Amino acid sequence: DTAVRSPLLRLQQLSSLRIGGASIDEKLLEQFKNHPRLVHLHLIAPTLTDSALDTIAEISALTSFYLDDCQLSDKAWSAFFQKRK
């Protein structure tokens, strides 16, 4: 599974990513934490839990984030926004 995802990680110039599907999970997001230029992230219908927002908050270059068709708790969103301040 990681071998399938790793080509995205090798794209060091990648600044914008719009990706969807149930295969988008926290393991994938964990791999993007240290991506140097990922500033725009749009996830569509991923398989995530509340803890995924902690990982997304750690993507240092990220300036815009969109999440469609995924329900996360208000508590998780509140923590996300506090970390992104």
XYZ file of C-alpha atoms in Angstrom:
85
model
C 0.000 0.000 0.000
C 2.786 2.447 0.879
C 4.590 1.561 -2.366
C 1.540 2.718 -4.322
C 1.488 6.032 -2.490
C 5.190 6.793 -2.495
C 5.309 8.269 -6.040
C 3.273 11.238 -4.794
C 5.801 11.823 -2.059
C 8.641 11.984 -4.559
C 7.014 14.983 -6.241
C 8.893 17.580 -4.234
C 7.461 20.438 -6.328
C 3.883 19.345 -5.545
C 2.064 22.318 -4.056
C -1.575 21.423 -4.644
C -3.253 18.064 -4.220
C -6.901 17.162 -4.826
C -7.484 13.488 -4.166
C -10.376 11.325 -3.102
C -11.670 7.923 -2.250
C -11.808 5.493 0.611
C -8.127 4.614 0.130
C -7.209 8.085 1.416
C -6.486 7.420 5.060
C -4.356 8.559 7.958
C -1.365 6.499 6.800
C -1.230 8.552 3.614
C -1.599 11.854 5.447
C 1.157 10.890 7.855
C 3.521 10.641 4.895
C 2.771 14.238 3.864
C 3.609 15.819 7.226
C 7.094 16.800 6.098
C 6.332 17.609 2.479
C 8.173 20.893 1.820
C 5.726 22.612 -0.550
C 2.242 21.171 -0.088
C 0.159 24.309 0.462
C -3.266 23.274 -0.872
C -4.944 20.018 0.137
C -8.446 18.922 -0.897
C -9.638 15.526 0.313
C -12.822 14.013 -1.084
C -14.620 11.185 0.750
C -11.559 9.917 2.607
C -11.591 7.307 5.354
C -10.518 9.383 8.341
C -11.032 9.593 12.081
C -10.727 12.663 14.265
C -7.015 12.071 14.803
C -6.375 12.745 11.101
C -6.865 16.440 11.761
C -3.884 16.353 14.137
C -1.761 15.021 11.296
C -3.093 17.554 8.796
C -2.399 20.369 11.258
C 1.267 19.322 11.210
C 1.701 19.848 7.456
C 3.807 22.958 7.906
C 3.461 24.529 4.452
C -0.322 24.019 4.294
C -2.323 27.220 3.825
C -5.656 25.875 2.516
C -7.488 22.678 3.348
C -10.830 21.382 2.060
C -12.572 18.251 3.241
C -15.647 16.894 1.469
C -17.906 13.988 2.440
C -16.238 13.176 5.736
C -17.716 13.680 9.196
C -15.357 14.623 12.011
C -16.273 15.874 15.471
C -16.551 19.513 16.494
C -13.945 18.825 19.181
C -11.450 17.625 16.543
C -12.090 20.687 14.373
C -11.653 23.001 17.346
C -8.293 21.410 18.179
C -7.265 21.647 14.506
C -7.979 25.375 14.348
C -6.123 25.986 17.615
C -3.036 24.228 16.249
C -3.185 26.137 12.960
C -3.227 29.590 14.580
